[in-house]
PDB file of C-alpha atoms and ligand atoms in Angstrom:
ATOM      1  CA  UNK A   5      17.521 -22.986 -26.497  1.00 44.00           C
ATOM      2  CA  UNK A   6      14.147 -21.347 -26.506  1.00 49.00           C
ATOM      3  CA  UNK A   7      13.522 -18.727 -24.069  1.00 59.00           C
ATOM      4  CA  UNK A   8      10.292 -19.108 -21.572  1.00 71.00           C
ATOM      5  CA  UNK A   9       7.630 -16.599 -23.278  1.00 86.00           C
ATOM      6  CA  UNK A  10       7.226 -13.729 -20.668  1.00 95.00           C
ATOM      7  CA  UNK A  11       3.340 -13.334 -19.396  1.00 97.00           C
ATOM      8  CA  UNK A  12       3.269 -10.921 -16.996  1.00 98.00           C
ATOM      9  CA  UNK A  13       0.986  -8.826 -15.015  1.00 98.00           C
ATOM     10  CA  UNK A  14       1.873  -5.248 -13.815  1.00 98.00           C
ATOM     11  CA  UNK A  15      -0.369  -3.998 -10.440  1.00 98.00           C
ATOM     12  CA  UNK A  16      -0.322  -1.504  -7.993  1.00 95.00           C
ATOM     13  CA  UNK A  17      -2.331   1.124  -7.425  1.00 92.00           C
ATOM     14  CA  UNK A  18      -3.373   3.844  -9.200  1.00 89.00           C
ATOM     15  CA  UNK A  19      -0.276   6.507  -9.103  1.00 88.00           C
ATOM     16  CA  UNK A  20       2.273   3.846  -8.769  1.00 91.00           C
ATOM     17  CA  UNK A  21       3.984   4.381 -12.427  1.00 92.00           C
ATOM     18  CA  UNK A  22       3.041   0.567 -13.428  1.00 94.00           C
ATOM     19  CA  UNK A  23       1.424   2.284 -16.900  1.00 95.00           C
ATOM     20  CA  UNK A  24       4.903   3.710 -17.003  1.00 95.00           C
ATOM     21  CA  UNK A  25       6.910   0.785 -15.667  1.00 96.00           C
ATOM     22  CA  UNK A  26       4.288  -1.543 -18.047  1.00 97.00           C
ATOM     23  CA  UNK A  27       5.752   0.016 -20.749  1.00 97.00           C
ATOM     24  CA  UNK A  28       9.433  -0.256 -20.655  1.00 96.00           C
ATOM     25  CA  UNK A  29       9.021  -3.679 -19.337  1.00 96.00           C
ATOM     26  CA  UNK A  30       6.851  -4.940 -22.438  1.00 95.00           C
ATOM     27  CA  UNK A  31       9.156  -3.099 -24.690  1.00 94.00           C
ATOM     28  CA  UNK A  32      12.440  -4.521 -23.072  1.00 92.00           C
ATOM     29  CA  UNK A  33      10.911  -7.285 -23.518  1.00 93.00           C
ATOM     30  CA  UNK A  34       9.633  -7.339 -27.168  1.00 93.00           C
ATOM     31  CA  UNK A  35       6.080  -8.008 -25.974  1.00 95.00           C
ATOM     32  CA  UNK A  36       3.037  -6.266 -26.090  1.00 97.00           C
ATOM     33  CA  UNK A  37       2.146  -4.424 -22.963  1.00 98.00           C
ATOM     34  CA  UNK A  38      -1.949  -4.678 -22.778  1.00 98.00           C
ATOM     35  CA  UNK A  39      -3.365  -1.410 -20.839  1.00 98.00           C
ATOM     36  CA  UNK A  40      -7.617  -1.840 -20.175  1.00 98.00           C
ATOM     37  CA  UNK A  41      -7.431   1.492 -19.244  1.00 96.00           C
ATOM     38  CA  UNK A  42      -5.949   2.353 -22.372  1.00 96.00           C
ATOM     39  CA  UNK A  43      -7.643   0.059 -24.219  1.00 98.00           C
ATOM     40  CA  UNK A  44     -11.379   1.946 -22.907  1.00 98.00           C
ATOM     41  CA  UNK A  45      -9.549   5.272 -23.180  1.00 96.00           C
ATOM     42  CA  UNK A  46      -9.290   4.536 -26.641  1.00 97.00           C
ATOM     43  CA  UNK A  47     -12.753   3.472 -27.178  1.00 98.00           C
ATOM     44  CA  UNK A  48     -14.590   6.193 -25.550  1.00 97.00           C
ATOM     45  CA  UNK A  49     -12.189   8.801 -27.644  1.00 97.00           C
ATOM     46  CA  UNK A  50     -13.230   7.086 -30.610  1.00 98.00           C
ATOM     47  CA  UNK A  51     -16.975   6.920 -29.654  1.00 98.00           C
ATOM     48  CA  UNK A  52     -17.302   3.425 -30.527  1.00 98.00           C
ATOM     49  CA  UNK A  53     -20.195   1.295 -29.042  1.00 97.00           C
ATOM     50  CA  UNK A  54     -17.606  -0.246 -26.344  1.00 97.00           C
ATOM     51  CA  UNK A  55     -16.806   3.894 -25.468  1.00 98.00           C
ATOM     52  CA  UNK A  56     -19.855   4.486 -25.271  1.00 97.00           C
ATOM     53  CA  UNK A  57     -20.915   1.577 -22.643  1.00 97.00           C
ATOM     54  CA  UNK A  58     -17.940   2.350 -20.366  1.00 98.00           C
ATOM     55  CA  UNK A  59     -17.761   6.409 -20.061  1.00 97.00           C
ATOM     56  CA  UNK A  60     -20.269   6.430 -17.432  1.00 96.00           C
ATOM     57  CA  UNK A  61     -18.284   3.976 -15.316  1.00 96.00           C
ATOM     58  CA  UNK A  62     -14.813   4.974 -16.170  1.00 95.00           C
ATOM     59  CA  UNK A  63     -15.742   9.165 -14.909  1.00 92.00           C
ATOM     60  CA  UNK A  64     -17.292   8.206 -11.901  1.00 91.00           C
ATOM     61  CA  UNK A  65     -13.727   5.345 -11.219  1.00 90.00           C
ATOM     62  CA  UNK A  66     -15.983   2.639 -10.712  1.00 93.00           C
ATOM     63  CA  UNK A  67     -15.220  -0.577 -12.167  1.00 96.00           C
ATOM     64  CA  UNK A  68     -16.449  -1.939 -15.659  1.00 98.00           C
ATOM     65  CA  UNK A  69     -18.303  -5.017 -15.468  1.00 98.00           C
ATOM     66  CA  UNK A  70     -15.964  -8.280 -14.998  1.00 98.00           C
ATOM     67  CA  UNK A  71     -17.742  -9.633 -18.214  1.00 97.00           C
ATOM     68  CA  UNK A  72     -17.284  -6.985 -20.593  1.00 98.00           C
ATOM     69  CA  UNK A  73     -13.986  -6.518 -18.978  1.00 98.00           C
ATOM     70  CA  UNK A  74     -13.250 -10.308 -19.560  1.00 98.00           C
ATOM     71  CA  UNK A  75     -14.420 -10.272 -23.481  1.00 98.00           C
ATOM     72  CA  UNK A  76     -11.968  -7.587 -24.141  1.00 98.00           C
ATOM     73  CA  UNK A  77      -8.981  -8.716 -22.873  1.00 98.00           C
ATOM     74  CA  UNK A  78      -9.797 -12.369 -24.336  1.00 98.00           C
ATOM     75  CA  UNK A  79      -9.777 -10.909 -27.496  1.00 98.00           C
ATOM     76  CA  UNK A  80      -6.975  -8.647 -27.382  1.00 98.00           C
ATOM     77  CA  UNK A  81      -4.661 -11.994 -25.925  1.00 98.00           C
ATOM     78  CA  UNK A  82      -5.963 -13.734 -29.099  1.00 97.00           C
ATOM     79  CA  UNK A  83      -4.286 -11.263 -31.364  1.00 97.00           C
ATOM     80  CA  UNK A  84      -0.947 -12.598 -32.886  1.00 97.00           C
ATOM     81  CA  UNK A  85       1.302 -10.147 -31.268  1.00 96.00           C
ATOM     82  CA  UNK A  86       0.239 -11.886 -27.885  1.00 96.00           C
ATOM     83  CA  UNK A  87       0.898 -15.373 -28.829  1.00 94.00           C
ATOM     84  CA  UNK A  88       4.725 -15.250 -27.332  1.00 92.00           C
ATOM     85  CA  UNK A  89       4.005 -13.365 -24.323  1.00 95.00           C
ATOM     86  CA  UNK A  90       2.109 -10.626 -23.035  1.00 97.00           C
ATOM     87  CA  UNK A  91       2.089  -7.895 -20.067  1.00 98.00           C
ATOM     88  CA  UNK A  92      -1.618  -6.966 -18.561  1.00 98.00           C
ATOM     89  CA  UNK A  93      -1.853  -3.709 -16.502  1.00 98.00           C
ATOM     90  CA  UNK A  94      -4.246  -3.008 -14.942  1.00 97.00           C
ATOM     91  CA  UNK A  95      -6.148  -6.370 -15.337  1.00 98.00           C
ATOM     92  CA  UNK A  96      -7.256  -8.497 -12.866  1.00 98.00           C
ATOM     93  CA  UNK A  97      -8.963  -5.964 -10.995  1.00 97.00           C
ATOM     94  CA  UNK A  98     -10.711  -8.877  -8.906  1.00 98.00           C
ATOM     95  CA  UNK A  99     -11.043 -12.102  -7.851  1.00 98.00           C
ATOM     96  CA  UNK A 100     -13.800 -12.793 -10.901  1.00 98.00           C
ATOM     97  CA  UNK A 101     -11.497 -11.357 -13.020  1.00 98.00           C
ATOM     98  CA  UNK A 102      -8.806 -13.775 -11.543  1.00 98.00           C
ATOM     99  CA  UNK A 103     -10.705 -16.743 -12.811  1.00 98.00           C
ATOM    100  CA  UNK A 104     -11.965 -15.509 -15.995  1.00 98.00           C
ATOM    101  CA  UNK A 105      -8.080 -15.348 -17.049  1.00 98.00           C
ATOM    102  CA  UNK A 106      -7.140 -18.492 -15.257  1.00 98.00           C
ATOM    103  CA  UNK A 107     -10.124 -20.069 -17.361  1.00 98.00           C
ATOM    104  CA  UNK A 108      -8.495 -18.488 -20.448  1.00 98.00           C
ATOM    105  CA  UNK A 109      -5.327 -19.060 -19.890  1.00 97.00           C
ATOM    106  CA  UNK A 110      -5.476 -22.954 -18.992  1.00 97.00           C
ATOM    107  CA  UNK A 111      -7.566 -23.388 -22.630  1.00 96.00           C
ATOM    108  CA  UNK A 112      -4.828 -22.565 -24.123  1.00 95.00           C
ATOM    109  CA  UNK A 113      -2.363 -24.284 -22.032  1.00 94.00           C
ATOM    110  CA  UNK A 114      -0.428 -21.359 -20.491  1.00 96.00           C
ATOM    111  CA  UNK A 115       0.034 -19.933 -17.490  1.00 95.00           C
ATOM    112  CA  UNK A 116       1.456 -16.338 -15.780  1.00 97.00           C
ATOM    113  CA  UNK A 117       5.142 -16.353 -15.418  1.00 96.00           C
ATOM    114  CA  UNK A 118       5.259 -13.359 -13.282  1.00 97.00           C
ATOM    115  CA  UNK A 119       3.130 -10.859 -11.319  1.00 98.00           C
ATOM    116  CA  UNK A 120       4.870  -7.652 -10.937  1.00 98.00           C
ATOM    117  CA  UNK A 121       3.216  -5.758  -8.004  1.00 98.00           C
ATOM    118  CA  UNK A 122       4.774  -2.353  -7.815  1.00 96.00           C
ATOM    119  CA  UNK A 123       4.744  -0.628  -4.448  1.00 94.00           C
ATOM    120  CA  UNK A 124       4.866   3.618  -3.596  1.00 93.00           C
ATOM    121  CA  UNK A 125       3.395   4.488  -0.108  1.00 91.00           C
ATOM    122  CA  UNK A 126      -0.050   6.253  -0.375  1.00 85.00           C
ATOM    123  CA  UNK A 127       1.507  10.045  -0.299  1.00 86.00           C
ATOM    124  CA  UNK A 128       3.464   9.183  -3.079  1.00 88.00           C
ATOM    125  CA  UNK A 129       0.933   7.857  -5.550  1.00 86.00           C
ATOM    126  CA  UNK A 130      -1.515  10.920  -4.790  1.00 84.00           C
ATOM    127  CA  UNK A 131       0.931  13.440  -5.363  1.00 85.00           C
ATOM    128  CA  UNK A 132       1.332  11.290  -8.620  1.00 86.00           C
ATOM    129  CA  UNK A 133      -2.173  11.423  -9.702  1.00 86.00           C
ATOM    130  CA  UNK A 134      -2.331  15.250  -8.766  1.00 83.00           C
ATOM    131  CA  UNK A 135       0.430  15.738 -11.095  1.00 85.00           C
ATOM    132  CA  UNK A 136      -0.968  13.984 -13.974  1.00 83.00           C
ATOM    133  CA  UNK A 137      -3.929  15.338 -13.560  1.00 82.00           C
ATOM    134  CA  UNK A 138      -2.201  18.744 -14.231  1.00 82.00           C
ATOM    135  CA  UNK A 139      -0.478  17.325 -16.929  1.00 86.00           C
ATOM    136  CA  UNK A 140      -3.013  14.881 -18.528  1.00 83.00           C
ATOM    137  CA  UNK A 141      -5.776  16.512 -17.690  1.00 75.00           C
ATOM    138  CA  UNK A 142      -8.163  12.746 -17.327  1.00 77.00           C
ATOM    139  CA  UNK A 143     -11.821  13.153 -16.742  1.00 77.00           C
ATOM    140  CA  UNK A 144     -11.012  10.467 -13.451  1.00 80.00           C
ATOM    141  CA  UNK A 145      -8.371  12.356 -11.865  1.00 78.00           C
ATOM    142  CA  UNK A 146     -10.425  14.569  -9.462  1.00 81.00           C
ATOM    143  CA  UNK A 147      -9.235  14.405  -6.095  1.00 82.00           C
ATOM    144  CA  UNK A 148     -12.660  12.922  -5.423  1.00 85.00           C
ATOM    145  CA  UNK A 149     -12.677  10.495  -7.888  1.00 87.00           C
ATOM    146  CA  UNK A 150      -8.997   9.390  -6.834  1.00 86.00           C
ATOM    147  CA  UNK A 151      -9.966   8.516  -3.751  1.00 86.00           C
ATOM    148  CA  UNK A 152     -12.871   6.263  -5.013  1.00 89.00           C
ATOM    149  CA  UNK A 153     -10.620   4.322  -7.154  1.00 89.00           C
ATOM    150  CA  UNK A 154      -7.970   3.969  -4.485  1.00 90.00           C
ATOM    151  CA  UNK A 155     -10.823   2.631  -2.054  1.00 92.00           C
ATOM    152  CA  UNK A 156     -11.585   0.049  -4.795  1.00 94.00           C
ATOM    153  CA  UNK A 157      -7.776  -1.337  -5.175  1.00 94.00           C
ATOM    154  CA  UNK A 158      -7.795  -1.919  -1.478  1.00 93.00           C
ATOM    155  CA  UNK A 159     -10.747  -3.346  -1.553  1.00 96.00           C
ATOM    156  CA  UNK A 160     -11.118  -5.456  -4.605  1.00 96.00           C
ATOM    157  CA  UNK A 161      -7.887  -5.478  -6.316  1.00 96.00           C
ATOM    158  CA  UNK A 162      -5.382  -5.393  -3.049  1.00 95.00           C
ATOM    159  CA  UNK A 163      -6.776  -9.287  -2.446  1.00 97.00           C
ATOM    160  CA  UNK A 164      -5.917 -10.553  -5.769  1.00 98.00           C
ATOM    161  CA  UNK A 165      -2.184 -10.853  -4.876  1.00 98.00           C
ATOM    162  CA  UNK A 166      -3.304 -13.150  -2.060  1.00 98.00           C
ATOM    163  CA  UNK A 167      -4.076 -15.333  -4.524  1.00 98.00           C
ATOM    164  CA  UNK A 168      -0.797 -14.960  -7.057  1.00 98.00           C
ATOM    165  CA  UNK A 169       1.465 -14.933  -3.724  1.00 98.00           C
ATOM    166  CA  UNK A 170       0.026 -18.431  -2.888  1.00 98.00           C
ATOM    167  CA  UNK A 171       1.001 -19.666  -6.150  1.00 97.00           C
ATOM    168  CA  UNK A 172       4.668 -17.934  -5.821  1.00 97.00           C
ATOM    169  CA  UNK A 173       4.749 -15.919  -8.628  1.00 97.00           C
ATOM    170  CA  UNK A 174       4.345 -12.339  -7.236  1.00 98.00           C
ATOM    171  CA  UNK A 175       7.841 -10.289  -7.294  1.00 98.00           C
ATOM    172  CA  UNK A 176       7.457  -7.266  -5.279  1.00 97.00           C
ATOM    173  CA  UNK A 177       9.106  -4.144  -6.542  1.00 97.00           C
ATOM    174  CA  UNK A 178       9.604  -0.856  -4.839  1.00 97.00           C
ATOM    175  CA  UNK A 179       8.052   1.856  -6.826  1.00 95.00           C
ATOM    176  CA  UNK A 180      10.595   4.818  -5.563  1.00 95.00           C
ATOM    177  CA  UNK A 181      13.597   5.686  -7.646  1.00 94.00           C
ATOM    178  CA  UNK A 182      14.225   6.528 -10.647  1.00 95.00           C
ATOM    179  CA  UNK A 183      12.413   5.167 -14.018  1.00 95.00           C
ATOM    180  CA  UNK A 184      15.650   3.280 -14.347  1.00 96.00           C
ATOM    181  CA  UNK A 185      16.019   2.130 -10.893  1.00 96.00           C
ATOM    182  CA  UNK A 186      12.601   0.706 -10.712  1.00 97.00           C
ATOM    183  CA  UNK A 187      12.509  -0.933 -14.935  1.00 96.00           C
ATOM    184  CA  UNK A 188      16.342  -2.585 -13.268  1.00 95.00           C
ATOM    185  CA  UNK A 189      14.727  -3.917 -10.010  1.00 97.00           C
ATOM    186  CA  UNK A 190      11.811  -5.545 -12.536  1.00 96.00           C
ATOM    187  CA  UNK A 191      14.214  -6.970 -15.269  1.00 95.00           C
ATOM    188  CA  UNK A 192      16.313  -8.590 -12.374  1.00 95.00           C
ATOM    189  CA  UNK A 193      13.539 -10.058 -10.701  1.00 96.00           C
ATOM    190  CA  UNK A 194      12.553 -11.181 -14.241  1.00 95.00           C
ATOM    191  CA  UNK A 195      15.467 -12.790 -15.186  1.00 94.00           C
ATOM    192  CA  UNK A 196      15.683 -14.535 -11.271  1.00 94.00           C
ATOM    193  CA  UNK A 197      12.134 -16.281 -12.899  1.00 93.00           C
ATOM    194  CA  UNK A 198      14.562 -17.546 -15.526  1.00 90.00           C
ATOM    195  CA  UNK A 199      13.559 -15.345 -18.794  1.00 86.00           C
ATOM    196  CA  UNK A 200      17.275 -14.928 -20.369  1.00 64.00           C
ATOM    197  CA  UNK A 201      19.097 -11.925 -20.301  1.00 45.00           C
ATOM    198  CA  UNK A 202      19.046 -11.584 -24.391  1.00 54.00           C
ATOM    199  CA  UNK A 203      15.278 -11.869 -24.138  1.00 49.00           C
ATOM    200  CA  UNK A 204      15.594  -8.830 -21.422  1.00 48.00           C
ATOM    201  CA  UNK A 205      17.596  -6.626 -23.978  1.00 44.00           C
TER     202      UNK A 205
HETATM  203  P1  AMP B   8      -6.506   2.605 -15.345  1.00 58.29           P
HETATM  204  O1  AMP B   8      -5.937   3.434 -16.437  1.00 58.29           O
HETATM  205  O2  AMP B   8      -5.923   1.219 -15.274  1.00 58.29           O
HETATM  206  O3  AMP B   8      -6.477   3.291 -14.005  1.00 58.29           O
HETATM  207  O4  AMP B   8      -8.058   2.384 -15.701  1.00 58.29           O
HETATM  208  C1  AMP B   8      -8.933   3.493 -15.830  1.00 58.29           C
HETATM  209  C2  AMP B   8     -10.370   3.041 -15.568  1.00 58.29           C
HETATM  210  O5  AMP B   8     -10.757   2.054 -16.537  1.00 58.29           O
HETATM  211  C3  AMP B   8     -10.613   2.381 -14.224  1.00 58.29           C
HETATM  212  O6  AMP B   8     -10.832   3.322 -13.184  1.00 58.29           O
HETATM  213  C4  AMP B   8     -11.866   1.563 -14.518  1.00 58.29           C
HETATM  214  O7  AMP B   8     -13.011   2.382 -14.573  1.00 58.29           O
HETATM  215  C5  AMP B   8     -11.598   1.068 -15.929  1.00 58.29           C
HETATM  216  N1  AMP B   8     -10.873  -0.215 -15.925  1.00 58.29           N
HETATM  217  C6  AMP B   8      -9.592  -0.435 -16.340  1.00 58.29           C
HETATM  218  N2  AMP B   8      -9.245  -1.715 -16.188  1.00 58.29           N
HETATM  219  C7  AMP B   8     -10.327  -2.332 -15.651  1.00 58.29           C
HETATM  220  C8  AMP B   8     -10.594  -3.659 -15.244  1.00 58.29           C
HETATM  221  N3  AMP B   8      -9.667  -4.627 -15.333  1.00 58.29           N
HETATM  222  N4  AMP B   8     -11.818  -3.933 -14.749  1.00 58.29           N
HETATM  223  C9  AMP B   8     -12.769  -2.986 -14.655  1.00 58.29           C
HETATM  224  N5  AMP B   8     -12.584  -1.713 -14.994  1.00 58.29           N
HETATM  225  C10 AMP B   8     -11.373  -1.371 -15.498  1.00 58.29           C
END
């Protein structure tokens, strides 16, 4: 019996652990777990033309345009590793970025198996960001800059789970516990979509 290929996204707001959570998940899985924030971290670290484009955007926690967003992620799903299942976090961001990947997606006759939306009440995820920023030291965790990029998850990316909920494929997850707790709660929900419990090692 083949098992359903796992395509997942991971949201929640910034401070949530779903970079974290993303992670474990993909590797549990034996998928690739697809970061845009990583993936422009990357680029601006290694200067490239695509680095250079974003910085300005990425400092001040604004968003990067849907399109350029878009043609990354398109490409990165075309890669090999991607062809038996994938986990995006951290895009959508929007509702234009909601039908650029539905448009992808239904070329290539596939569709989302899950949307994990992970949830930590606002205190939590600052006190999360204020930590990594201690720790991590990234040029978009100023307390001022935080607070711009939460505003724009409520506001932009908050509503795309409207549209996942109506189509019954978002599994809430509480964000508080453990690392353990919360990859558990995930994997269950996971397997309750009916990817098997050898694919969810
Ligand atoms: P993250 O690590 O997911 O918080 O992303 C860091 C930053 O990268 C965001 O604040 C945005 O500036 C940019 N970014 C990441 N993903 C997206 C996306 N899907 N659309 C637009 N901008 C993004």
């Amino acid at each position: 019996m083949t098992t359903p290929s796992a395509r997942l996204l991971i949201v929640g707001p910034q401070g949530s652990g779903k970079g974290t959570q993303g992670a474990r998940i993909a590797a549990a899985l034996g998928i690739p777990a697809i970061s845009t924030g990583d993936m422009f971290r990357a680029a601006i670290a290694g200067k490239t033309p695509l680095g250079l484009q974003v910085q300005e955007v990425i400092d001040a926690g604004d968003l990067v345009p849907d399109e350029l967003t878009s043609a990354v992620v398109r490409e990165r799903l075309s890669e090999t590793d991607a062809a038996g299942g994938f986990l995006l976090d951290g895009y959508p961001r929007n509702l234009g970025q909601v039908s650029d990947l539905d448009a992808f997606l239904t070329d290539r006759d596939e569709e989302l198996t899950s949307v994990i939306e992970l949830s930590v009440p606002r205190d939590e995820s600052i006190a999360r960001l204020t930590l990594r920023a201690q720790q991590q030291g990234r040029t978009d965790d100023t307390e001022e800059i935080i607070a711009n990029r939460l505003r724009i998850y409520e506001r932009e990316t908050a509503p795309i789970l409207d549209v996942y909920r109506e189509r019954n494929i978002v599994d809430a997850i509480d964000g508080v516990g453990t690392l353990d707790d919360i990859t558990s709660r995930v994997i269950s929900a996971l397997q309750a979509r009916g990817l098997s419990a050898d694919a969810v090692r």
